[in-house]
Amino acid sequence: MSPSYRTPEEVNALHERIRFLEEALEANAYAMDVLASTTAIFGDTERNRSPELIIQNTVESIRRLLPAQDLAVYILDNDCSFNLVHQERPGALQPDLSETVEQLILDGQFSWALHQNHPVCLPSPVQGESVMLHVISTRTRIRGMFVARFRQSELQRYEMILSTLTMVLFNTAYALESADLFQIMDRRQKALQRITERQSRELLHHMSHDSLTNLPNRMLFSDRLSQAMERHSETTGVGHVALILLDLDNFKRTNDSLGHRAGDELIRKVAQDLSAVLDHARERSGRHLRTTLSRLGGDEFGILVEDTQGLEGVVRLVTDIVRKTATERQIFDHPVVSSVSCGIAVYPYDGEEADTLLGNADAAMYEAKQRGRNGFRFYTQDLNSRTFRHFELENELGQAIANDQLVLHYQPKVELATGRIIGAEALIRWQHPTLGLLPPSHFIELAEAMTLIEEIGEWVLKQVCKDLKSLGMNADSTSADSLLRVAINVSARQLRQPDLAGNFHRIIQQMGIPPRCIELELTETTIMDDPQGAVRVFQRLRQAGMSLAIDDFGTGHASLMQLKQLPADTLKIDRSFVKDLDQGEEHSQIVRAIVLMARTLGLDVIAEGVETPRQAEILQDLDCHTAQGYYFSRPVPFDDFQTLLRQGVELPAETA
């Protein structure tokens, strides 16, 4: 037989072999092409962010490799559950591929295939078909499972390129890993961005708002004032821009007597009340009314009102503010009565710059305080000169002690039965170089605001000790009858000094004066602002040997129990109860009750403000033994008081 001769069977086998090789070559070419384009699974920098796109690109690559009847992709979620995310022909073939997978899971073969790094072919419920499973995983983490349904004859033809499938799914796993990492980074970046934006807003809010009341602060208020003035300048003749400055009357007394926490609470409540007043004003206006409420610092507030039609609207608003803030509030179980003083300046009449308008409104507010508080004043031209004078007075008061400008006047305390001088009250005066002799009402409140009251209080005590020493009072004096008792007023701010009793006792010892020659007077209102604190200070002062008197009694609503707890020596009946004693029997009942209560508690009683002989006579009848007032003597310089004592004058001589 010739070597070139082939039987038909051999020829057919050869053709079959050639066709197989051609198909294999073609499949290998597809495989090489797929391998060359596997980077498409990762996509570009935008597309690789989505797991859905990664699965889509993976499926497109696998279609070019394998002639599967149906294929599916399962992805492992954060709860370790496999979820079907893609299936080519759901429901088209029976049984459905997803049902086959469920059965493989129940049989445990699905779990077994997860741990294989190559394709796993398992029998299909359908004759002549196989199910192939291939894990989608990196070297450290399983990401999912690829499942395909094949005819066995077709699967055998593509056995040579199944390794390519492994590489494709390996890249898919890393692409999914990359997408997860990016999503984590993206979420963190967005979270960081949100945090940064929130913190920036909070920082901006903190810089522009008051931390106590959450109202705009001075910086933001000034900016809004400038903007309002600019808007109004562009629409001349439309509405007004009103600037209202206000602060709390006698706030320092509350702060000193109840403490800074109570002061802060009072400011918060006032801010709430002011906000409510402005809300009501906006509703009542029936149109757009721009208002800004700000805490400018301390107890000072600012209110900006735009688009008011006429000054009568401003007057109505400020009247509401004054009326509704003058009320009693409970501050940490203490009743506190507060009011406000307001100053008003209007653009463009009272200033064309923000600072000028603020300064003029402040001058008007100071004028409202000078006129008795709990009210308001509009700015006028002459207020600036008064404000400048107040500023000068502050500077001069700081030098008054150093320049020896403070002096003491003494008002005698008289025994009603004999007219004999048994003591005195020391009253401070300021001998101003140009304004003359100023009473304490002109500068004591200013001294408290400047925190000079402690220094002035010590100066008063030292000067009283010097004057007593010149009268022969010294630590060796033994006779109580020979000792003169001088009363000194103590303010609420002094009462809050950490060691008031120790400081006063040290001064008295250094000056060589018997402590019982000094009587300290505290007003009933001051004591009732902090009864427990007053008891502690009184006890220390008594231990140091000083006498104690409750001044202005009857004005502070002290209870009998509170009086019993105070280690006081004397009650001073307020002048408001004394002035009408000679006007009828009904006016003497209160004084009678005060004297009776004092005697019950073992306290001495002194009446102040006695101006007529009839008042003195009634006080004697009411069992009040001591008094002071213009009927006996006005406060006099020490030299005149010394003359009265040494001459043994009885006051008044004609009624002794």
C-alpha positions as a printed Julia matrix, in Angstrom:
656×3 Matrix{Float64}:
   0.0     0.0     0.0
   1.32    3.4    -0.95
   2.32    5.55    1.99
   0.24    8.42    0.64
  -2.9     6.35    0.51
  -5.45    7.0     3.28
  -8.68    5.21    3.91
 -11.89    7.24    4.12
 -11.97    6.62    7.85
  -8.45    7.98    8.27
  -9.24   10.99    6.11
 -12.32   11.76    8.2
 -10.33   11.39   11.4
  -7.68   13.69    9.99
 -10.27   16.3     9.06
 -11.77   16.01   12.51
  -8.34   16.51   14.04
  -7.67   19.53   11.88
 -11.07   21.04   12.8
 -10.37   20.45   16.5
  -6.97   22.09   16.19
  -8.47   25.03   14.34
 -11.16   25.46   16.98
  -8.58   25.14   19.72
  -6.38   27.67   17.95
  -9.32   29.98   17.61
 -10.2    29.5    21.28
  -6.61   30.15   22.28
  -6.64   33.28   20.16
  -9.78   34.41   22.02
  -8.08   33.57   25.29
  -5.03   35.62   24.39
  -7.28   38.47   23.33
  -9.2    38.27   26.59
  -6.0    38.2    28.61
  -4.76   41.2    26.73
  -7.94   43.11   27.65
  -8.43   42.0    31.27
  -7.57   45.51   32.39
 -11.05   46.42   31.12
 -12.38   44.6    34.19
 -10.75   47.28   36.34
 -11.96   49.99   33.97
 -10.68   53.56   33.99
 -10.4    55.75   37.1
 -14.1    56.57   36.96
 -15.64   53.2    35.99
 -13.81   51.0    38.49
 -15.72   52.65   41.33
 -18.81   50.48   40.7
 -18.94   46.72   41.52
 -21.81   46.39   39.02
 -19.58   47.59   36.17
 -16.81   45.22   37.24
 -19.21   42.25   37.08
 -20.52   43.46   33.72
 -17.01   43.69   32.24
 -16.12   40.27   33.69
 -19.17   38.63   32.11
 -18.39   40.22   28.73
 -14.86   38.78   28.85
 -16.05   35.31   29.87
 -18.62   35.19   27.05
 -15.75   35.42   24.58
 -14.05   32.47   26.26
 -16.8    29.96   26.96
 -20.0    28.94   25.1
 -22.05   28.56   28.32
 -25.78   27.92   28.07
 -26.28   30.07   31.14
 -23.98   31.69   33.65
 -24.33   33.52   36.95
 -22.19   35.52   39.38
 -22.61   35.43   43.15
 -20.97   38.07   45.39
 -20.19   37.66   49.09
 -21.61   40.57   51.14
 -20.53   41.96   54.54
 -22.81   39.47   56.31
 -21.0    36.51   54.66
 -24.0    35.7    52.46
 -23.75   34.91   48.75
 -26.08   37.1    46.7
 -26.96   36.55   43.04
 -25.93   39.75   41.24
 -26.01   38.56   37.62
 -27.6    35.74   35.57
 -27.63   35.55   31.79
 -30.88   33.66   31.2
 -32.96   33.56   34.38
 -35.92   31.2    34.03
 -35.17   30.27   30.38
 -33.89   26.72   31.11
 -35.2    24.06   33.45
 -34.14   23.59   36.07
 -33.07   27.21   36.57
 -29.38   27.7    37.26
 -30.13   29.44   40.56
 -32.14   26.4    41.71
 -29.22   24.14   40.82
 -26.89   26.33   42.88
 -29.25   26.16   45.85
 -29.09   22.37   45.67
 -25.29   22.44   45.48
 -25.26   24.61   48.6
 -27.44   22.14   50.45
 -25.2    19.25   49.31
 -22.08   21.07   50.54
 -20.47   20.99   47.09
 -20.73   24.78   46.74
 -18.73   25.21   49.95
 -16.18   22.64   48.8
 -15.68   24.49   45.5
 -14.9    27.71   47.37
 -11.61   26.23   48.53
 -10.45   25.18   45.05
  -8.26   27.48   43.01
  -9.38   25.99   39.67
 -12.65   25.3    37.83
 -14.76   22.55   39.39
 -17.12   20.61   37.09
 -20.08   18.9    38.73
 -22.9    16.77   37.25
 -26.02   18.65   36.26
 -29.57   17.41   36.89
 -29.93   17.43   33.09
 -28.48   14.54   31.11
 -25.39   15.52   29.06
 -24.83   18.79   30.92
 -22.38   19.9    33.59
 -22.25   22.77   36.07
 -18.94   24.51   36.5
 -18.08   26.51   39.63
 -15.09   28.8    40.06
 -14.32   30.82   43.16
 -13.72   34.56   42.73
 -10.99   35.33   45.23
  -7.75   37.13   45.88
  -4.94   35.38   47.68
  -6.44   36.38   51.05
 -10.17   36.87   50.63
 -13.11   35.19   48.88
 -15.18   37.7    46.95
 -17.79   35.49   45.27
 -18.5    32.52   42.96
 -18.81   32.17   39.17
 -21.28   29.46   37.99
 -21.83   28.23   34.39
 -24.02   25.6    32.73
 -22.45   23.64   29.8
 -23.07   20.76   27.47
 -20.37   18.26   28.33
 -19.23   17.96   24.71
 -18.62   21.71   24.44
 -16.91   21.89   27.8
 -14.31   19.28   26.76
 -13.44   21.33   23.69
 -12.53   24.36   25.86
 -10.57   22.59   28.57
  -7.32   24.16   27.31
  -8.46   27.72   28.03
 -10.05   27.18   31.42
  -6.86   28.44   33.01
  -7.63   31.75   31.34
 -10.92   31.81   33.21
  -8.98   31.5    36.46
  -6.91   34.56   35.58
 -10.0    36.55   34.57
 -11.79   35.78   37.85
  -8.61   36.45   39.8
  -8.52   39.93   38.26
 -12.23   40.32   39.01
 -11.6    39.59   42.68
  -8.87   42.21   42.87
 -11.03   44.71   40.99
 -13.82   44.17   43.54
 -11.29   44.53   46.35
 -10.08   47.78   44.81
 -13.65   49.05   44.46
 -14.35   48.27   48.13
 -11.2    50.05   49.23
 -12.07   53.04   47.12
 -15.61   53.15   48.51
 -14.21   53.02   52.04
 -11.77   55.81   51.19
 -14.5    57.74   49.41
 -16.83   57.42   52.43
 -14.05   58.47   54.76
 -13.17   61.41   52.55
 -16.79   62.5    52.38
 -17.19   62.02   56.14
 -14.01   64.03   56.72
 -15.31   66.69   54.37
 -18.63   66.81   56.23
 -16.82   67.01   59.58
 -14.54   69.74   58.25
 -17.47   71.7    56.86
 -19.43   71.28   60.1
 -16.45   72.3    62.21
 -15.88   75.29   59.93
 -19.51   76.31   60.38
 -19.25   75.76   64.13
 -16.01   77.74   64.3
 -17.55   80.56   62.29
 -20.63   80.44   64.52
 -18.44   80.42   67.63
 -16.46   83.41   66.37
 -19.6    85.38   65.55
 -21.96   84.36   68.39
 -22.03   84.69   72.14
 -21.4    81.37   73.89
 -23.76   82.11   76.81
 -26.9    83.18   74.89
 -26.09   81.95   71.36
 -26.92   85.45   70.13
 -24.77   87.35   67.59
 -21.79   88.92   69.32
 -20.39   92.44   68.94
 -18.37   91.55   65.82
 -21.37   90.15   63.91
 -23.66   92.88   65.21
 -21.31   95.61   63.96
 -21.13   93.92   60.57
 -24.93   93.71   60.29
 -25.23   97.33   61.38
 -22.82   98.4    58.62
 -24.75   96.35   56.04
 -28.06   97.84   57.17
 -26.69  101.37   56.91
 -25.32  100.61   53.44
 -28.66   99.19   52.28
 -30.49  102.22   53.6
 -28.08  104.65   51.92
 -28.94  103.05   48.58
 -32.71  103.47   49.17
 -32.83  106.92   50.72
 -36.12  107.87   52.28
 -37.43  104.33   52.8
 -37.82  103.46   56.5
 -35.21  103.95   59.23
 -32.36  102.03   60.83
 -32.74  102.2    64.61
 -29.97  101.09   66.95
 -31.03  100.27   70.52
 -28.43   99.62   73.22
 -29.56   98.39   76.61
 -28.12   96.89   79.75
 -29.46   95.55   83.01
 -29.94   97.92   85.92
 -28.03   97.02   89.09
 -26.67   93.85   87.49
 -23.44   94.03   89.47
 -25.41   93.81   92.7
 -26.94   90.52   91.55
 -23.57   89.26   90.35
 -21.83   90.2    93.59
 -24.51   88.87   95.94
 -25.54   85.64   94.18
 -22.39   84.84   92.2
 -21.45   84.72   88.52
 -23.5    81.6    87.76
 -26.64   83.39   88.88
 -25.61   86.42   86.83
 -25.18   84.24   83.74
 -28.58   82.64   84.31
 -30.21   86.07   84.59
 -28.59   87.16   81.31
 -29.86   83.99   79.58
 -33.42   84.6    80.76
 -33.34   88.26   79.75
 -32.08   87.23   76.3
 -35.04   84.84   75.96
 -37.47   87.58   76.97
 -35.96   90.06   74.5
 -36.2    87.48   71.7
 -39.88   86.96   72.51
 -40.53   90.73   72.4
 -38.89   91.01   68.97
 -40.81   88.0    67.64
 -44.05   89.64   68.74
 -43.0    92.94   67.13
 -42.37   91.22   63.8
 -45.79   89.54   63.92
 -47.5    92.77   64.89
 -45.88   94.79   62.09
 -47.75   92.76   59.44
 -44.83   93.13   57.05
 -41.17   92.29   56.75
 -39.3    93.79   59.7
 -35.6    93.01   60.04
 -34.35   92.74   63.6
 -31.07   91.57   65.1
 -30.64   90.91   68.82
 -27.07   90.7    70.06
 -25.26   90.3    73.34
 -22.43   92.82   73.12
 -20.72   91.72   76.33
 -21.36   91.62   80.08
 -24.96   92.68   80.7
 -25.16   94.82   77.55
 -27.4    93.95   74.59
 -27.84   95.53   71.18
 -30.96   95.54   68.99
 -30.92   96.53   65.32
 -34.28   97.35   63.74
 -34.58   98.01   59.99
 -37.43   99.28   57.86
 -39.38  100.89   60.69
 -41.97  103.31   59.39
 -41.55  106.37   61.59
 -40.06  106.75   65.06
 -43.38  105.9    66.71
 -42.7   102.25   65.82
 -39.34  102.44   67.59
 -40.94  104.04   70.65
 -43.6   101.32   70.78
 -40.94   98.59   70.54
 -38.66  100.09   73.21
 -41.63  100.67   75.51
 -42.49   96.97   75.22
 -38.88   96.03   75.94
 -38.7    98.19   79.08
 -42.11   97.02   80.33
 -41.67   93.29   79.72
 -38.12   93.03   81.06
 -38.96   94.81   84.32
 -40.11   91.71   86.12
 -39.19   89.28   88.89
 -37.38   86.13   87.79
 -36.46   83.03   89.78
 -32.69   82.6    89.62
 -31.61   79.39   91.37
 -34.57   79.66   93.79
 -33.83   83.33   94.47
 -36.32   86.0    93.34
 -34.43   88.64   91.35
 -36.11   91.84   90.14
 -34.4    93.37   87.11
 -35.02   96.17   84.66
 -33.21   97.68   81.69
 -32.08  101.12   80.54
 -32.1   101.77   76.78
 -30.39  104.27   74.52
 -31.53  104.82   70.92
 -29.72  106.28   67.92
 -31.24  106.47   64.43
 -29.44  106.36   61.08
 -28.76  108.65   59.28
 -29.72  111.44   61.73
 -27.42  110.42   64.61
 -24.37  109.23   62.68
 -23.27  108.05   59.26
 -20.76  105.44   60.48
 -21.38  102.35   62.58
 -18.94  103.32   65.36
 -20.44  106.78   65.61
 -23.97  105.4    65.85
 -22.89  102.9    68.53
 -21.18  105.62   70.54
 -24.21  107.89   70.39
 -26.6   105.1    71.39
 -24.3   104.36   74.33
 -24.41  108.01   75.4
 -28.22  107.9    75.3
 -28.23  104.7    77.38
 -26.01  106.32   80.01
 -28.42  109.26   80.14
 -31.32  106.86   80.72
 -29.43  105.42   83.7
 -28.7   108.86   85.09
 -32.4   109.7    84.9
 -33.41  106.85   87.18
 -33.07  103.67   85.08
 -35.9   101.44   83.83
 -36.51  103.65   80.81
 -35.12  104.84   77.5
 -33.65  107.95   75.91
 -33.11  109.03   72.3
 -29.73  110.46   71.42
 -29.4   114.24   71.32
 -26.4   116.4    70.51
 -25.68  117.51   74.1
 -25.29  113.93   75.38
 -21.76  113.55   74.02
 -20.39  116.2    76.34
 -21.98  114.45   79.34
 -20.57  111.08   78.27
 -17.1   112.58   77.95
 -17.47  114.05   81.43
 -18.38  110.61   82.8
 -15.24  109.17   81.18
 -13.13  111.91   82.77
 -14.72  111.2    86.14
 -13.7   107.53   85.91
 -10.07  108.48   85.29
 -10.08  111.04   88.1
 -11.65  108.67   90.63
  -8.78  106.24   90.14
  -6.4   108.97   91.41
  -8.65  110.34   94.17
  -7.1   108.23   96.96
  -3.52  108.9    95.85
  -4.24  112.63   95.63
  -5.86  112.69   99.1
  -9.19  113.93   97.74
 -11.48  111.65   99.76
 -12.82  112.99  103.06
 -15.15  111.73  105.78
 -18.11  113.53  107.28
 -19.69  112.31  110.49
 -23.41  112.37  111.31
 -23.97  112.11  115.07
 -26.11  109.36  116.61
 -28.07  110.78  119.5
 -29.62  109.3   122.63
 -33.2   110.57  122.42
 -33.74  110.82  126.18
 -30.71  113.07  126.82
 -29.58  114.45  123.46
 -26.1   113.03  124.21
 -23.95  112.0   121.23
 -23.22  108.31  121.63
 -21.78  107.57  118.19
 -21.74  108.54  114.55
 -22.01  107.29  111.01
 -18.99  107.93  108.78
 -20.07  109.12  105.32
 -17.59  109.47  102.48
 -17.29  112.55  100.28
 -15.05  113.33   97.28
 -13.46  116.76   97.35
 -13.17  117.11   93.58
 -10.66  119.79   92.47
 -13.11  121.41   90.02
 -16.59  120.04   90.8
 -16.43  120.65   94.52
 -17.65  118.32   97.27
 -19.41  115.3    95.71
 -21.76  113.03   97.72
 -21.39  109.22   97.44
 -24.34  109.0    95.04
 -22.09  110.63   92.41
 -19.23  108.13   92.54
 -19.83  105.01   94.71
 -21.6   103.1    91.93
 -18.8   104.15   89.61
 -16.27  102.85   92.15
 -18.05   99.49   92.27
 -18.04   99.26   88.47
 -14.3   100.02   88.45
 -13.67   97.51   91.33
 -12.26  100.37   93.46
 -14.81   99.86   96.23
 -12.56   97.43   98.16
  -9.71   99.95   98.2
 -12.05  102.79   99.16
 -13.59  100.63  101.92
 -10.18  100.02  103.48
  -9.34  103.72  103.22
 -12.56  104.6   105.08
 -11.77  102.15  107.9
  -8.2   103.42  108.27
  -9.37  107.05  108.33
 -12.05  106.29  110.94
  -9.42  104.58  113.09
  -7.13  107.63  112.8
  -9.95  109.98  113.79
 -10.96  107.76  116.73
  -7.37  107.67  117.91
  -7.22  111.46  117.86
 -10.29  111.39  120.13
  -8.39  109.29  122.66
  -9.86  105.93  121.7
  -7.22  103.22  121.97
  -6.84   99.53  122.67
  -6.21  100.24  126.39
  -9.65  101.82  126.87
 -11.63   99.74  129.32
 -14.75  101.77  130.09
 -17.57  100.98  127.69
 -19.16  104.37  128.42
 -16.05  106.19  127.26
 -15.96  104.43  123.88
 -17.5   106.02  120.84
 -18.98  103.69  118.21
 -18.62  104.78  114.56
 -20.63  103.07  111.83
 -19.13  102.3   108.43
 -21.16  101.23  105.39
 -20.16   97.97  103.69
 -21.25   97.21  100.11
 -22.33   93.88   98.65
 -19.11   93.67   96.69
 -17.04   94.05   99.85
 -19.15   91.36  101.5
 -17.93   88.91   98.86
 -14.25   89.51   99.64
 -12.57   86.2   100.6
 -11.34   87.5   103.99
 -13.17   90.73  104.75
 -13.2    90.06  108.51
  -9.48   89.22  108.56
  -8.52   92.35  106.6
 -10.64   94.66  108.77
  -9.39   93.07  112.01
  -5.77   93.46  110.87
  -6.28   97.16  110.09
  -7.95   97.8   113.47
  -5.14   96.02  115.32
  -2.46   97.95  113.44
  -4.2   101.23  114.26
  -4.56  100.28  117.95
  -8.32  100.84  118.13
 -10.73   98.68  120.19
 -12.75   96.56  117.7
 -16.02   97.4   119.5
 -15.59  101.04  118.42
 -16.29   99.96  114.83
 -19.82   99.16  113.71
 -20.32   97.8   110.21
 -23.61   98.59  108.48
 -25.0    96.35  105.73
 -28.32   97.05  104.08
 -31.12   94.55  104.56
 -31.39   94.15  100.76
 -27.7    93.23  100.51
 -28.06   90.68  103.3
 -31.19   89.09  101.82
 -29.5    88.71   98.42
 -27.28   86.06  100.05
 -28.52   85.26  103.58
 -26.25   82.25  104.14
 -23.16   84.14  102.97
 -24.11   87.11  105.16
 -24.41   84.84  108.23
 -20.91   83.46  107.65
 -19.36   86.93  107.23
 -21.28   88.33  110.23
 -20.03   85.51  112.42
 -16.4    86.18  111.47
 -16.79   89.92  112.04
 -18.37   89.3   115.45
 -15.52   86.96  116.36
 -13.13   89.81  115.49
 -14.98   91.99  118.04
 -16.8    94.42  115.72
 -20.45   95.44  116.07
 -22.94   94.82  113.27
 -26.0    96.78  112.18
 -28.71   96.01  109.61
 -29.23   99.23  107.66
 -32.42  100.35  105.85
 -34.42   97.74  107.74
 -37.92   97.18  106.4
 -36.97   97.43  102.71
 -35.53   93.96  102.1
 -38.28   91.62  103.37
 -36.16   89.74  105.9
 -38.06   87.11  107.86
 -37.98   86.74  111.62
 -36.14   83.43  111.28
 -33.46   85.02  109.1
 -32.99   87.85  111.56
 -32.65   85.36  114.4
 -29.85   83.58  112.56
 -27.89   86.8   111.94
 -25.45   87.68  114.76
 -26.36   91.39  114.51
 -26.42   94.03  117.29
 -28.58   96.8   115.87
 -31.53   97.42  113.54
 -31.66  100.77  111.71
 -35.23  101.76  110.82
 -35.28  103.06  107.27
 -36.02  106.77  106.78
 -39.02  105.91  104.56
 -40.88  104.72  107.7
 -39.74  107.68  109.82
 -40.71  110.58  107.53
 -44.49  110.07  107.93
 -44.54  109.33  111.66
 -46.11  112.7   112.44
 -48.83  112.27  109.8
 -51.11  109.97  111.78
 -51.34  106.9   113.99
 -51.42  104.43  111.1
 -47.91  105.47  110.05
 -46.42  104.54  113.41
 -47.67  100.95  113.43
 -44.85   99.65  111.23
 -42.19  101.33  113.38
 -43.87   99.96  116.52
 -43.73   96.44  115.03
 -40.06   96.81  114.07
 -39.1    98.04  117.56
 -41.05   95.22  119.21
 -39.4    92.61  116.98
 -35.95   94.05  117.67
 -36.54   94.0   121.44
 -37.74   90.4   121.18
 -34.5    89.45  119.45
 -32.38   91.43  121.92
 -31.29   94.03  119.36
 -30.76   97.77  119.73
 -32.82  100.05  117.5
 -31.84  103.3   115.82
 -34.02  105.42  113.55
 -32.48  107.36  110.69
 -33.82  110.34  108.78
 -35.32  112.16  111.79
 -36.1   115.73  110.67
 -38.72  117.09  113.11
 -39.14  117.26  116.88
 -42.47  115.45  116.6
 -40.78  112.5   114.88
 -38.22  112.33  117.69
 -40.99  112.47  120.32
 -43.0   109.68  118.69
 -39.9   107.49  118.41
 -39.31  107.87  122.16
 -42.91  106.88  122.82
 -42.41  103.81  120.61
 -39.43  102.71  122.79
 -36.8   103.66  120.19
 -33.89  105.13  122.17
 -31.46  106.32  119.49
 -31.78  108.35  116.29
 -29.91  110.35  113.69
 -31.0   112.87  111.1
 -31.04  116.5   110.05
 -33.11  117.44  113.11
 -30.01  116.75  115.21
 -27.21  117.46  112.75
 -26.23  117.13  109.14
 -23.06  115.12  108.38
 -20.16  117.42  109.33
 -16.37  117.36  108.8
 -14.37  115.64  111.51
 -13.11  118.87  113.07
 -16.69  120.07  113.63
 -17.73  116.68  114.97
 -14.74  116.71  117.33
 -15.8   120.12  118.62
 -19.32  118.84  119.35
 -17.9   115.94  121.35
 -15.37  117.92  123.37
 -17.86  120.64  124.25
 -20.39  118.0   125.35
 -23.11  119.5   123.18
 -26.55  117.97  123.54
 -28.49  117.68  120.24
 -30.68  119.51  119.7
 -29.99  121.75  122.72
 -33.55  123.04  123.0
 -35.13  119.56  123.21
 -32.57  117.82  125.36
